[in-house]
mmCIF file of C-alpha atoms and ligand atoms in Angstrom:
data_model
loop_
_atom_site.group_PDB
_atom_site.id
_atom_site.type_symbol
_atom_site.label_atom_id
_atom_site.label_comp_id
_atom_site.label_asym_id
_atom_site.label_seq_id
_atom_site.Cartn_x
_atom_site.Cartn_y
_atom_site.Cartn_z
ATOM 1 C CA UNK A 1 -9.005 -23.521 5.973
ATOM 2 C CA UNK A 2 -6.879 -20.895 4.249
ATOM 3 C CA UNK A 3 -6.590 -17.212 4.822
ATOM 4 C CA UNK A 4 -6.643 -15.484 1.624
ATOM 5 C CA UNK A 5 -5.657 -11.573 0.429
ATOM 6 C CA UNK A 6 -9.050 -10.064 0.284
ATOM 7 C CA UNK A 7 -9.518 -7.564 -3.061
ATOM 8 C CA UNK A 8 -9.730 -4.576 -1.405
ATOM 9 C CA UNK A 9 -6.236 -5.300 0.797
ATOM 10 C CA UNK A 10 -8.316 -4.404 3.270
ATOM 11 C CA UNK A 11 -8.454 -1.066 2.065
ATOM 12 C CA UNK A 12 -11.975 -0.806 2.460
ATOM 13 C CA UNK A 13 -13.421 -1.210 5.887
ATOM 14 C CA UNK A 14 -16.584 -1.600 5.307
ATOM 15 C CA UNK A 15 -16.407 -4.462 2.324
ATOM 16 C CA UNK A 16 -18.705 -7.492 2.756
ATOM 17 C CA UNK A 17 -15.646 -9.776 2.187
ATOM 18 C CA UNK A 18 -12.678 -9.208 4.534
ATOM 19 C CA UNK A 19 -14.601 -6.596 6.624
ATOM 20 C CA UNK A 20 -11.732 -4.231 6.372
ATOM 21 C CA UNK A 21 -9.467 -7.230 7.719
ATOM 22 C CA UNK A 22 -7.537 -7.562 4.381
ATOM 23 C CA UNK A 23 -8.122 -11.554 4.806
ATOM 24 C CA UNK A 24 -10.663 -13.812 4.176
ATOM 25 C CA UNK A 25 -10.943 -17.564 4.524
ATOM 26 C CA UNK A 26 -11.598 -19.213 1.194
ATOM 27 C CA UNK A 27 -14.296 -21.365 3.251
ATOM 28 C CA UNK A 28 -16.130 -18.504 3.264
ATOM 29 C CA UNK A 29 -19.745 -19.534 1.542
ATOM 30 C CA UNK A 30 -20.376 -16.490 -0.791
ATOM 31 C CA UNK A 31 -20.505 -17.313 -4.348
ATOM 32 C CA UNK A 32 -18.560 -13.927 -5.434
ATOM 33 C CA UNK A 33 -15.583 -15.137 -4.121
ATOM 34 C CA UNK A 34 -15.296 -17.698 -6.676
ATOM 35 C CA UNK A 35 -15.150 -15.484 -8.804
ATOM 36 C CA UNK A 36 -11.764 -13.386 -8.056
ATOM 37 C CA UNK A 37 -10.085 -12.192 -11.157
ATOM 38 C CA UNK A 38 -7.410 -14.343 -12.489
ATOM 39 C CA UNK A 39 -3.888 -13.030 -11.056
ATOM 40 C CA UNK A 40 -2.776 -11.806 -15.130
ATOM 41 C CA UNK A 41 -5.760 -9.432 -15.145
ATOM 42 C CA UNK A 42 -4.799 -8.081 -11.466
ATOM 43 C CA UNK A 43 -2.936 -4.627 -12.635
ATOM 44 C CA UNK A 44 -2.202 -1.902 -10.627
ATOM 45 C CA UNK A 45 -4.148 0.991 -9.926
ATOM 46 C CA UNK A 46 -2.802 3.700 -12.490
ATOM 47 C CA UNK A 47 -3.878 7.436 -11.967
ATOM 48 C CA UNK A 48 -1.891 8.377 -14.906
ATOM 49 C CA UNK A 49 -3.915 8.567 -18.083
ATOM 50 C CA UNK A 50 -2.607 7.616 -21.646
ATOM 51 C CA UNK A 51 -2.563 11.539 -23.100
ATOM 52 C CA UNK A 52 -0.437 12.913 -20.512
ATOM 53 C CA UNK A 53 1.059 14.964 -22.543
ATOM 54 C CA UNK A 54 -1.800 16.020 -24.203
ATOM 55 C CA UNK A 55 -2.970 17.483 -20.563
ATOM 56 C CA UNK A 56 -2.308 21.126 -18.856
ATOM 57 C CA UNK A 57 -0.375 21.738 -16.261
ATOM 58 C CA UNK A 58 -3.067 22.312 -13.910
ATOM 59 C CA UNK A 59 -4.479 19.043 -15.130
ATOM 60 C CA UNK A 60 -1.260 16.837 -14.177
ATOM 61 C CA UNK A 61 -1.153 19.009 -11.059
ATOM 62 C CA UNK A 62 -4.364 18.065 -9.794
ATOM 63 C CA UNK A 63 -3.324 14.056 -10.519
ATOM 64 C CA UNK A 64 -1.039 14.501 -7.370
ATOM 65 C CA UNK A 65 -2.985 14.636 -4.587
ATOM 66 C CA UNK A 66 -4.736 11.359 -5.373
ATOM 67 C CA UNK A 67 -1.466 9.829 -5.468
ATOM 68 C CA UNK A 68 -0.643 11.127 -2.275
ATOM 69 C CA UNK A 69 -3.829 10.344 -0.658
ATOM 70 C CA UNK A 70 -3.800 6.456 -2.011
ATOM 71 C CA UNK A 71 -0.133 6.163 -0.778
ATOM 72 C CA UNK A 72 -1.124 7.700 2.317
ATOM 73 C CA UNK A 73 -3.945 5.008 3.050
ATOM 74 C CA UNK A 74 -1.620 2.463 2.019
ATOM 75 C CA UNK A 75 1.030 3.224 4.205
ATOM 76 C CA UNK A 76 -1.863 3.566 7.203
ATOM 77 C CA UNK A 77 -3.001 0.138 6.191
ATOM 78 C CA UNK A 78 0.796 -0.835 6.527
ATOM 79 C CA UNK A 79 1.368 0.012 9.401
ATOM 80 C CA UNK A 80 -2.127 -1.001 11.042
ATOM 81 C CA UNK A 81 -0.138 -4.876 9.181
ATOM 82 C CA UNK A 82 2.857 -4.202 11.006
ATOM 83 C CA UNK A 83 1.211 -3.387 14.453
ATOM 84 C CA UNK A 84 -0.522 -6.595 14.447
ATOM 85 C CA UNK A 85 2.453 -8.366 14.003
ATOM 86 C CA UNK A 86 3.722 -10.124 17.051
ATOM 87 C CA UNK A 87 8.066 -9.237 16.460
ATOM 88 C CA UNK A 88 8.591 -10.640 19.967
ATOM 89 C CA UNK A 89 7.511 -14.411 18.594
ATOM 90 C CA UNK A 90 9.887 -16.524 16.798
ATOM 91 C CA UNK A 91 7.224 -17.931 14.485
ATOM 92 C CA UNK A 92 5.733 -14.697 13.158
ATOM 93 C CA UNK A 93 7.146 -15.192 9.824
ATOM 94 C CA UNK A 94 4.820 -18.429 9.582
ATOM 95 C CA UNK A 95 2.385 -17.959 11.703
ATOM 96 C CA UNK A 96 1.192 -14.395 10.224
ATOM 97 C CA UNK A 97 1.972 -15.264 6.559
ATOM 98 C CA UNK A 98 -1.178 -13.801 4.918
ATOM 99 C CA UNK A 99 -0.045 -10.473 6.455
ATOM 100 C CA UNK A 100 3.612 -10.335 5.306
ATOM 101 C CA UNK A 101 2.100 -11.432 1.631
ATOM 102 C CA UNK A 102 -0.152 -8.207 2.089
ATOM 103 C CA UNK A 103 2.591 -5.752 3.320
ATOM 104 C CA UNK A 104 4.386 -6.800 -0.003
ATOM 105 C CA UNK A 105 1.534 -6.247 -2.139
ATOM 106 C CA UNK A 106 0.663 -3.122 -0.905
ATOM 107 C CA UNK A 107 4.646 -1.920 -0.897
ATOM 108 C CA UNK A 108 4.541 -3.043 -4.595
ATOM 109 C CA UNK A 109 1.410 -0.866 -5.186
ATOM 110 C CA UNK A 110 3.179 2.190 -3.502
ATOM 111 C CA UNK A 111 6.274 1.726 -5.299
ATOM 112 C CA UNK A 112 4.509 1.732 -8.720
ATOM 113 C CA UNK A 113 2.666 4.638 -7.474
ATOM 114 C CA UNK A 114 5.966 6.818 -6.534
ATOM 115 C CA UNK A 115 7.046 6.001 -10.240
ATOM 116 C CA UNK A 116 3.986 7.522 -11.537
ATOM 117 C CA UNK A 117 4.793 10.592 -9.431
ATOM 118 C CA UNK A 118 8.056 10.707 -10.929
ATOM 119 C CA UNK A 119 6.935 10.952 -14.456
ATOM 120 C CA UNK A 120 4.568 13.797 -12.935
ATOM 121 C CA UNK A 121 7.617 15.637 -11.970
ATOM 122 C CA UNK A 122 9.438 14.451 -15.074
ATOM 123 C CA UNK A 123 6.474 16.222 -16.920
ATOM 124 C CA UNK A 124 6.284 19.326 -14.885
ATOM 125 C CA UNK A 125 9.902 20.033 -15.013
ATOM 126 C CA UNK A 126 9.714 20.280 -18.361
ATOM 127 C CA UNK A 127 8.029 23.155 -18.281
ATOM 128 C CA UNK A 128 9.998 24.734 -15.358
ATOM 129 C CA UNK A 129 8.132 24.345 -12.693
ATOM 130 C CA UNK A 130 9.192 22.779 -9.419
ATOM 131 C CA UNK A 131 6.695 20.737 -7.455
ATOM 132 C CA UNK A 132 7.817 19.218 -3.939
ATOM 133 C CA UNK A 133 5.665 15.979 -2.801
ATOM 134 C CA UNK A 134 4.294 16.209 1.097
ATOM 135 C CA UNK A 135 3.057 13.215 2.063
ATOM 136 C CA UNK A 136 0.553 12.342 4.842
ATOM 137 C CA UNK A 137 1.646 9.539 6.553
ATOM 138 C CA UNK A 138 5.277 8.186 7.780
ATOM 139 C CA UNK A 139 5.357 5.702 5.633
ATOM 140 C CA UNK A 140 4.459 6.908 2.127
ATOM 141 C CA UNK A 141 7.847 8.203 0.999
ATOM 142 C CA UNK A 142 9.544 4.996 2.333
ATOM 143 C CA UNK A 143 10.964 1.799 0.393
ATOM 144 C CA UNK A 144 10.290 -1.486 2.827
ATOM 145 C CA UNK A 145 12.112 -4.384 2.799
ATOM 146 C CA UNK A 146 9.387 -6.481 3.417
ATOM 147 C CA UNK A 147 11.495 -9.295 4.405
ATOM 148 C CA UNK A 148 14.022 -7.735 6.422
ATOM 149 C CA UNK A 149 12.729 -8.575 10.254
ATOM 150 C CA UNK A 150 15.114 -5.911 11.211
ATOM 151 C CA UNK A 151 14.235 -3.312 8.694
ATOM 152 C CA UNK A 152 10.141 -3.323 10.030
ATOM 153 C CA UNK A 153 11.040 -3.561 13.405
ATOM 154 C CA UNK A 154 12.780 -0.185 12.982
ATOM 155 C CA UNK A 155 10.089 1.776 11.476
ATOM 156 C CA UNK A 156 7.992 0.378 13.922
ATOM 157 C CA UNK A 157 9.864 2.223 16.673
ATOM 158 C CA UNK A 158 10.710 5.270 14.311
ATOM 159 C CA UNK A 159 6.929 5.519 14.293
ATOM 160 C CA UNK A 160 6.243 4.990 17.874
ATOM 161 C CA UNK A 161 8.679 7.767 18.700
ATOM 162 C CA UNK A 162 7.274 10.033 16.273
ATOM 163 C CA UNK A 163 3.859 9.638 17.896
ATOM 164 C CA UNK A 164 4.734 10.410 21.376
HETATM 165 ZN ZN1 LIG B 201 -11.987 -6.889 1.583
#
């Protein structure tokens, strides 16, 4: 039996797959799994359109906060990964696999998703106008090293001490 990155990333918690796990096991007997897209047709969620700079400024303004709010669920989803991650094991790496392949995903997503916020303020600049980002969760303006131990273990506790 294999574990395998559900479609939603678990992003959805109430989809019939993964059940808002992120995983599912590819024993799992429901047809539509079969039939996941091939991985060259996977492409990242875009929210900028083609005519971009056919658009107002109001227009590319109001393209930001759904940025912000799908790099704020992915960072929440992140760190929901990173909590469930036994650090204190020396097998974690292997024994949790699936969920250090889905921290990477979803840091790829949010680091495609920054760039597109860039060309936002590229665009908006342009026309004077100064925009500052604030984003919802810890995570969302951070770069992860998803395979630096050292590097998770840190916002782990950066985020536990911002809770209390
Ligand atoms: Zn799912």
């Amino acid at each position: 039996m294999t574990v395998q990155i559900c479609s939603c990333e678990g992003l959805d918690p109430k989809c019939k797959k993964c059940f808002g796990s992120g995983y599912m096991n590819t024993e799992f007997p429901e047809k539509s799994i079969k039939a996941t897209p091939k991985k060259a047709n996977v492409k990242h969620e875009s929210f900028l359109p083609d005519d971009l700079h056919a658009l107002s400024k109001k227009e590319v303004e109001n393209i930001v906060p759904k940025i912000m709010d799908s790099l704020d669920v992915k960072s929440k989803k992140q760190m929901q990964l990173l909590h469930s991650i036994p650090f204190n094991t020396t097998t974690f790496r292997r024994d949790f696999k699936a969920k250090f392949e889905l921290l990477q995903k979803i840091e790829d997503e949010k680091q495609a998703l920054r760039k597109e916020l860039d060309v936002i303020a590229a665009a908006l600049s342009t026309s004077k106008y100064s925009i500052e980002f604030n984003f919802g969760h810890f995570l969302s303006d951070k770069v992860i090293d998803v395979t630096s131990n050292r590097e998770l273990k840190t916002l782990l506790r950066a985020y536990k001490k911002l809770k209390k």
